[in-house]
Short mmCIF file of C-alpha atoms in Angstrom, two decimals:
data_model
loop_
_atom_site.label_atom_id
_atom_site.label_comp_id
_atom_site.label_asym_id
_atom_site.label_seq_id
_atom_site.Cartn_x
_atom_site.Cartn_y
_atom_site.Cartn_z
CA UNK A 1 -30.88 -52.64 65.80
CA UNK A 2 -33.66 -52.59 68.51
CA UNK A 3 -30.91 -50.12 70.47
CA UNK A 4 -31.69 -47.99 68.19
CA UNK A 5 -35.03 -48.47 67.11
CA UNK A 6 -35.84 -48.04 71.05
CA UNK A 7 -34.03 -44.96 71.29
CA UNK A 8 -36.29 -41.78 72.17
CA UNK A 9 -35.97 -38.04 72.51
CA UNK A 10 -32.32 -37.52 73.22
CA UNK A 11 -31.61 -34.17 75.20
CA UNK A 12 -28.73 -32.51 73.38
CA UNK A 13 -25.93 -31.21 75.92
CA UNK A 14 -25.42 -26.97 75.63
CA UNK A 15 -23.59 -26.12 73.28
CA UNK A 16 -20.89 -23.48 74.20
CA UNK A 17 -20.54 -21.18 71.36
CA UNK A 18 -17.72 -19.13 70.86
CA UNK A 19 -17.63 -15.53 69.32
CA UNK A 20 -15.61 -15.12 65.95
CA UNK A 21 -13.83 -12.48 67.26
CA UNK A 22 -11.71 -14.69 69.58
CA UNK A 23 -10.44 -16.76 67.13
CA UNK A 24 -9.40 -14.03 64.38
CA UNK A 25 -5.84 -13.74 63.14
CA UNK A 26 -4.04 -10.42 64.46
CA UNK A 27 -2.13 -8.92 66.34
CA UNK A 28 -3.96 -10.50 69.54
CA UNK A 29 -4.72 -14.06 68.36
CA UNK A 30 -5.67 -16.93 70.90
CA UNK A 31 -3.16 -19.65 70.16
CA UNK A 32 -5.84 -22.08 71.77
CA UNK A 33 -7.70 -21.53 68.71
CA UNK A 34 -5.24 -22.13 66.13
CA UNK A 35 -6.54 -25.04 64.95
CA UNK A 36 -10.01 -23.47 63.89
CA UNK A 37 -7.91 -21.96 61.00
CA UNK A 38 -8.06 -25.01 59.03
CA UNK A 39 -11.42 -25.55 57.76
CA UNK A 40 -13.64 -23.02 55.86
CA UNK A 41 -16.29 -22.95 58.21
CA UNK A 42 -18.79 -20.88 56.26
CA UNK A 43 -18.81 -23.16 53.67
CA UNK A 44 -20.10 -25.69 56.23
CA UNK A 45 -22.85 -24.00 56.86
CA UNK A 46 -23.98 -23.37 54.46
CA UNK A 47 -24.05 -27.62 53.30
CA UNK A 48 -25.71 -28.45 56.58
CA UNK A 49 -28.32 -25.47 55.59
CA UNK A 50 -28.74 -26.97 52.36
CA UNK A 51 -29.01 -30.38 53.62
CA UNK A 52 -31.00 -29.49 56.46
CA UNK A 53 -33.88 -28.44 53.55
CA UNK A 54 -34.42 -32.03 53.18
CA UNK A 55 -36.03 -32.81 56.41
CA UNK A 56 -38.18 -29.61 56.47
CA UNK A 57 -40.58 -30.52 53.84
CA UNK A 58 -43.66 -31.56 55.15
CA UNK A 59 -44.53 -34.76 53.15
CA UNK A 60 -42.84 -37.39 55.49
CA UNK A 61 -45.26 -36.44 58.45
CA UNK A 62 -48.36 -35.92 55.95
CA UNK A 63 -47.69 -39.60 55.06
CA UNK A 64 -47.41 -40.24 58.98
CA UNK A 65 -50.60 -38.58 60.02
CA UNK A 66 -52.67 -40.17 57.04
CA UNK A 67 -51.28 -43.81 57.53
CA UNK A 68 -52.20 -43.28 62.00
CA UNK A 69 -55.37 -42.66 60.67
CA UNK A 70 -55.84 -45.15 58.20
CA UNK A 71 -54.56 -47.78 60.85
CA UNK A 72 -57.41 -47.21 63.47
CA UNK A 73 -59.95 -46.82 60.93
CA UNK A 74 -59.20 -50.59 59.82
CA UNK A 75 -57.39 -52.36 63.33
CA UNK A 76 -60.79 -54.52 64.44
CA UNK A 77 -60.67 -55.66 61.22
CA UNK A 78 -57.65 -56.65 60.23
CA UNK A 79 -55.54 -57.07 63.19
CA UNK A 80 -55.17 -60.70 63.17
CA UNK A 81 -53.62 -60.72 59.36
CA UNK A 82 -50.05 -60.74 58.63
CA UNK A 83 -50.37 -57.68 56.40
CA UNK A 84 -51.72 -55.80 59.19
CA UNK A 85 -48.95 -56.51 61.74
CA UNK A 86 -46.09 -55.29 59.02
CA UNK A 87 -48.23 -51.87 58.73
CA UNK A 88 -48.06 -51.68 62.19
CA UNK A 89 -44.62 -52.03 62.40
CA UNK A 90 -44.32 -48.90 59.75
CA UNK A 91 -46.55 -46.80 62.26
CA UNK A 92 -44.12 -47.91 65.35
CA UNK A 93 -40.64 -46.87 63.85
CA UNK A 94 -42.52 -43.82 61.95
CA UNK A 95 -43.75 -42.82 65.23
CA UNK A 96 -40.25 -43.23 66.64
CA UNK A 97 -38.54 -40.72 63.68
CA UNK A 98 -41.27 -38.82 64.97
CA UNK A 99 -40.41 -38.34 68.68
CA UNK A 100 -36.74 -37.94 67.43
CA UNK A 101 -37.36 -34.08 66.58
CA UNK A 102 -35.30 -34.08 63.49
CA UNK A 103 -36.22 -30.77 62.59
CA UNK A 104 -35.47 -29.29 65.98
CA UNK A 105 -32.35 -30.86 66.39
CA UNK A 106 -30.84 -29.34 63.14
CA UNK A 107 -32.80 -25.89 63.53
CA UNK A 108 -30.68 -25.95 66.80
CA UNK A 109 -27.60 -26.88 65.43
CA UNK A 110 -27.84 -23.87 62.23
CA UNK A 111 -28.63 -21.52 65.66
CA UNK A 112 -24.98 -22.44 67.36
CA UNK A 113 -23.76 -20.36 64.52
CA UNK A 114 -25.72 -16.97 65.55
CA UNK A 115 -26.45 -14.95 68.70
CA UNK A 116 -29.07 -15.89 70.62
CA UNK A 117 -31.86 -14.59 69.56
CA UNK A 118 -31.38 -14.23 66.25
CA UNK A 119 -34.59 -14.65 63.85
CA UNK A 120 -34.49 -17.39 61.01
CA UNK A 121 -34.42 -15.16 57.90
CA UNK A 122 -31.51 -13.26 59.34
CA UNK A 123 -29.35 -16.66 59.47
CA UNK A 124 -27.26 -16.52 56.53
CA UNK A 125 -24.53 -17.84 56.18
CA UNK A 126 -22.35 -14.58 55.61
CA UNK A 127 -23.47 -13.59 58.74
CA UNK A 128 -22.76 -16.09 61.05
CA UNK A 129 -21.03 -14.86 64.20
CA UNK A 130 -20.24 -18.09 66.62
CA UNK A 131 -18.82 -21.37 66.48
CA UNK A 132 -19.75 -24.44 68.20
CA UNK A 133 -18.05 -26.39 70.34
CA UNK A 134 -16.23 -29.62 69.37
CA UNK A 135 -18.39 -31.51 72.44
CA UNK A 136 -21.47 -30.33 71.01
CA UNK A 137 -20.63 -31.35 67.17
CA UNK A 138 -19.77 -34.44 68.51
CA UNK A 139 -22.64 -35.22 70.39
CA UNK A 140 -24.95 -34.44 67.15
CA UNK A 141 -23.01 -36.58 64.79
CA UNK A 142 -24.08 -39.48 66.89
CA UNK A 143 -27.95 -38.98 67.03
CA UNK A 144 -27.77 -38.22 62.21
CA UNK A 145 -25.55 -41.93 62.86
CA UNK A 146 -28.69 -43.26 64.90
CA UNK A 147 -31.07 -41.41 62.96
CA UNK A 148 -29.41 -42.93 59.33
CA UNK A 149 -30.17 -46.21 61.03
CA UNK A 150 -34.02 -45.53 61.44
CA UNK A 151 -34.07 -44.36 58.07
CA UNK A 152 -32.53 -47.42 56.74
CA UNK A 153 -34.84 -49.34 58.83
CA UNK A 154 -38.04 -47.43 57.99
CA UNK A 155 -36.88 -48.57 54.11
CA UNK A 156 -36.80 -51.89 54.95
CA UNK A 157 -40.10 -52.08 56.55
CA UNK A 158 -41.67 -49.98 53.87
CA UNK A 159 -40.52 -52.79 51.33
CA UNK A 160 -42.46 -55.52 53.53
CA UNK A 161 -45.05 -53.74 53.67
CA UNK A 162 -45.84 -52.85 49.59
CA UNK A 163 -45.08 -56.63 49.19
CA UNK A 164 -47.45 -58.03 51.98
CA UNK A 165 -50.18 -55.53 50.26
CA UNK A 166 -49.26 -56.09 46.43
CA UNK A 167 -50.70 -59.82 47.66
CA UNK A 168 -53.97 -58.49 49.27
CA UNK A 169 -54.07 -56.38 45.77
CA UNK A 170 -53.88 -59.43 43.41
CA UNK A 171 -56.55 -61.63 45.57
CA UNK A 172 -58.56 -58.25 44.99
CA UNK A 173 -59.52 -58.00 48.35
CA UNK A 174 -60.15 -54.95 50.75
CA UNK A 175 -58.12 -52.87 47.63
CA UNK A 176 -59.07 -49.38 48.82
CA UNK A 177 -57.22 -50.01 51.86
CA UNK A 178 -54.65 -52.01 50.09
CA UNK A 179 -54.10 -49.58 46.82
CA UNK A 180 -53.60 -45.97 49.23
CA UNK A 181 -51.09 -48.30 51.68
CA UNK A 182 -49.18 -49.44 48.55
CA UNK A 183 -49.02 -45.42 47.58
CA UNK A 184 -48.14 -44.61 50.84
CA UNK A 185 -45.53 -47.57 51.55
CA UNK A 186 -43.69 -46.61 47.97
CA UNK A 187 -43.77 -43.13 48.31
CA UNK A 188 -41.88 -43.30 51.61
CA UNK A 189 -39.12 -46.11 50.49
CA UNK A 190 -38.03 -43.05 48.17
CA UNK A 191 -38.29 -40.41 50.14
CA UNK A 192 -36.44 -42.64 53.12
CA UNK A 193 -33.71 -43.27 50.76
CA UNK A 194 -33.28 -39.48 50.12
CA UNK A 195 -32.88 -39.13 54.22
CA UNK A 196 -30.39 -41.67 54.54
CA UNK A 197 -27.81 -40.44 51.74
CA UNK A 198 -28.32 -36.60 53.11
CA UNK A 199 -28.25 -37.88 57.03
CA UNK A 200 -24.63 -39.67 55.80
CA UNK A 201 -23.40 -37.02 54.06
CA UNK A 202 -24.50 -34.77 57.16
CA UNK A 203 -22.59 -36.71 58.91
CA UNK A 204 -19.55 -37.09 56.94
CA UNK A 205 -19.15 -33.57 57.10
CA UNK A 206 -19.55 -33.30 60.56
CA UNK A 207 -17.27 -36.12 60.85
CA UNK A 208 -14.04 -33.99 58.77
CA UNK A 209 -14.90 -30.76 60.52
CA UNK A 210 -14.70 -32.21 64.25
CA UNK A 211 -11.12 -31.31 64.71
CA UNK A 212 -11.46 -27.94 63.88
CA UNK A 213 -13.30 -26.56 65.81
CA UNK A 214 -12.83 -25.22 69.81
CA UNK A 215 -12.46 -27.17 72.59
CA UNK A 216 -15.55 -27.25 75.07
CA UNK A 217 -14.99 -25.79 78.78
CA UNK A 218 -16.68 -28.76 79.95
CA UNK A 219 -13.85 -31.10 77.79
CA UNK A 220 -11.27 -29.41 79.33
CA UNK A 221 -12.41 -29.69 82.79
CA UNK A 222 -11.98 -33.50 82.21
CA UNK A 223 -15.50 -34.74 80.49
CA UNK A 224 -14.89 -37.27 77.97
CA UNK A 225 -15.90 -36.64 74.49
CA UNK A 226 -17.55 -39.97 72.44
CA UNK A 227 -14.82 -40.86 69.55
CA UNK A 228 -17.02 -40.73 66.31
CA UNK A 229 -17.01 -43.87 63.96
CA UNK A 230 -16.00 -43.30 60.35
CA UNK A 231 -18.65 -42.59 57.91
CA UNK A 232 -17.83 -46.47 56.14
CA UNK A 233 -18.36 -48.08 58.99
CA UNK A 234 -22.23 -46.96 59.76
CA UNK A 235 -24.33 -50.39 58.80
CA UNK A 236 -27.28 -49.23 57.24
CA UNK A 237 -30.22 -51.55 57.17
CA UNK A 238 -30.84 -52.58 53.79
CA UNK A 239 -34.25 -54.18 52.24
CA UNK A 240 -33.95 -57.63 51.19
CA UNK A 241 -35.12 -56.90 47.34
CA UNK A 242 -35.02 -59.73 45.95
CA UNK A 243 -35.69 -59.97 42.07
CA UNK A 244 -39.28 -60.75 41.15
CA UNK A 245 -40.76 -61.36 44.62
CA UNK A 246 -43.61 -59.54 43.96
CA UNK A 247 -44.07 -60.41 40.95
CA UNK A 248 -44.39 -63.99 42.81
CA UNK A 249 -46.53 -62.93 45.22
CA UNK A 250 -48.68 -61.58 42.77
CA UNK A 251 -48.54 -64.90 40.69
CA UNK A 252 -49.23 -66.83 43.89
CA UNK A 253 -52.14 -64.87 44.72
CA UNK A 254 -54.21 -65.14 41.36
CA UNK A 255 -53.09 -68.90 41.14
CA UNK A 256 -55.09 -69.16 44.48
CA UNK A 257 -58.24 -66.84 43.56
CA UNK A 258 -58.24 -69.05 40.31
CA UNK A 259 -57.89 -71.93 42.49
CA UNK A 260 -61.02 -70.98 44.60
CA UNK A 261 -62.80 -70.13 42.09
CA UNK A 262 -62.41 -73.66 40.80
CA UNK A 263 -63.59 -74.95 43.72
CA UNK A 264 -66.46 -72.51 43.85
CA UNK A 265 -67.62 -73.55 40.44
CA UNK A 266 -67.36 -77.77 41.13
CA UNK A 267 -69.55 -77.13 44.58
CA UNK A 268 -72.12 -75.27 42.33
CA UNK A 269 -71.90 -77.86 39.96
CA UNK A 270 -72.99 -80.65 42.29
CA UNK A 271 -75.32 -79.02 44.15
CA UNK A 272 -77.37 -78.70 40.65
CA UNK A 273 -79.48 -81.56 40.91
CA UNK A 274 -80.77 -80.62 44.05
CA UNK A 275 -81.77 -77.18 42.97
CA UNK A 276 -83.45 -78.69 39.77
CA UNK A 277 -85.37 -81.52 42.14
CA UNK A 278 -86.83 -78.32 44.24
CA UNK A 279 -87.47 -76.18 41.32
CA UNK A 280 -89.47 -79.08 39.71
CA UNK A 281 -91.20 -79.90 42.92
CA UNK A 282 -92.33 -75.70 42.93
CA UNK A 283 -93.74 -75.93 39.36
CA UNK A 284 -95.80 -79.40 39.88
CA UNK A 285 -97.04 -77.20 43.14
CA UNK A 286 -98.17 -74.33 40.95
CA UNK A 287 -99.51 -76.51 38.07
CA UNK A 288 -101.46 -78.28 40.74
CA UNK A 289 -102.63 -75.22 42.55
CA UNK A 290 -103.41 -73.77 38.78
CA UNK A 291 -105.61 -77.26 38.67
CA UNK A 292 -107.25 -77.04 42.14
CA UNK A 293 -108.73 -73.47 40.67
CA UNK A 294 -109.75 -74.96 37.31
CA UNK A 295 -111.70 -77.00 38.92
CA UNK A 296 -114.57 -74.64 39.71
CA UNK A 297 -116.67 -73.01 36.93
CA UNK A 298 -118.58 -69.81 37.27
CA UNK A 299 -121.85 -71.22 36.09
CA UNK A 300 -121.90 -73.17 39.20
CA UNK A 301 -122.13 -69.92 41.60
CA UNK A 302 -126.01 -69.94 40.41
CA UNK A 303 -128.30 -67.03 40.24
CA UNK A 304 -127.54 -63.75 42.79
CA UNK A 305 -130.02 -63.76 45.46
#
């Protein structure tokens, strides 16, 4: 897994598009392209445009840009804690979804289906004009593999996290901090798990309409194309969720708050003798200051001068 969690921005190879008109049935018919015929290739589309809705929505990189801030608000205080270090693992593989360009990569690959050029509202899926090459496909079904991977990962991190926090939250300490990174923690082990079913199926479909489509000039010249895995055999990272460890955690915690408290209450306990001896020893003071003052009358100032 660190392969992949150390993978960056991965430069997609061009893709060679080929106009629809050179693969038509007629009269003048490529035979080259005869396997293209096999697939409905509009109704492709128009699942990776559906899918591809997922990862537009901006509430993944919301979460991303609040929880970067929250971290370097609170580092010099809480680096040293265990908590701490599994939040900063979320920011490091958060930051590397990040640098992936997810968005990017799957804007480009709805764009190998259109002229150059053409604007975003125009790209329907009636209209599409080109098809990609089989090189190109290929070399995109391996970064949604890696990128299912991250997900997967993200989820299981996200799970250590809410549990590391749900402990901070039963001690009742620092619980702004903790209560908004519990929010954020849950909120993206859902919405990773949503990612990681669409990136699959992405991929699955990519996967079953690899051999039809066109050969890429630079495949025939001799350049090897990467065999795809099946979709089954993709290990997704899965969070260790094991019934009722928070609910331990939680139980641990308030044991040991109740516990110092205990403790608390037997060292004020003993140390009550002590404050009774001083706060005796402060009233005999004042009752003999009060004494000291009674001693002196006003009939013994004598007549003004």
């Amino acid at each position: 897994m660190e392969s992949d969690l150390d993978h960056r921005e991965c430069m997609l190879p061009e893709c060679h598009s080929l106009p629809r008109t050179k693969f038509t049935t007629g009269k003048f018919a490529n035979p080259v392209y005869t396997n293209v015929h096999g697939f409905d290739h509009a109704h492709g589309l128009s699942e990776i445009m559906r899918l591809a809705a997922t990862f537009a929505r901006p509430e993944v990189w919301q979460d991303w840009q609040l929880l970067a801030r929250i971290f370097y608000r609170n580092w010099n205080q809480h680096r040293n804690s265990l908590y701490y270090r599994r939040l900063y693992e979320l920011r490091r593989v958060l930051r590397i979804m990040d640098q992936q360009g997810v968005r990017e990569m799957l804007g480009q690959l709805i764009g190998a289906f259109f002229t150059a050029g053409t604007a975003k509202s125009a790209r329907k899926v009636g209209a599409w004009s080109h098809l990609p090459c089989a090189y190109f496909i290929a070399r995109v079904a391996g970064r949604i593999a890696r990128l299912a991977q991250l997900a997967g990962k993200i989820r299981c991190v996200c799970w250590n996290v809410y549990v590391q926090f749900a402990a901070q939250t039963a001690q009742t300490l620092f619980m702004p901090l903790s209560m908004v990174v519990q929010g954020i923690s849950a909120r993206l082990y859902m919405v990773m798990q949503t990612w990681v079913q669409d990136l699959l199926a992405l991929y699955e479909l990519l996967f079953r309409w690899l051999p039809y489509l066109p050969a890429c000039p630079e495949t025939l010249s001799g350049k090897r194309v990467d065999m795809l895995m099946p979709p089954d055999e993709i290990q997704i990272p899965v969070p260790m969720e094991t019934p009722g460890v928070v609910e331990k955690l939680v139980a641990d915690a308030q044991n040991l708050s109740l516990k110092q408290m205990a403790d608390k209450r037997e060292m004020s306990e003993e140390e009550t003798p002590d404050a009774s001896r001083n706060s005796t020893s402060k009233q005999t003071k004042k009752k003999k200051r009060k004494h000291f003052v009674d001693m002196y009358n006003d009939e013994d100032i004598g007549d003004p001068v």
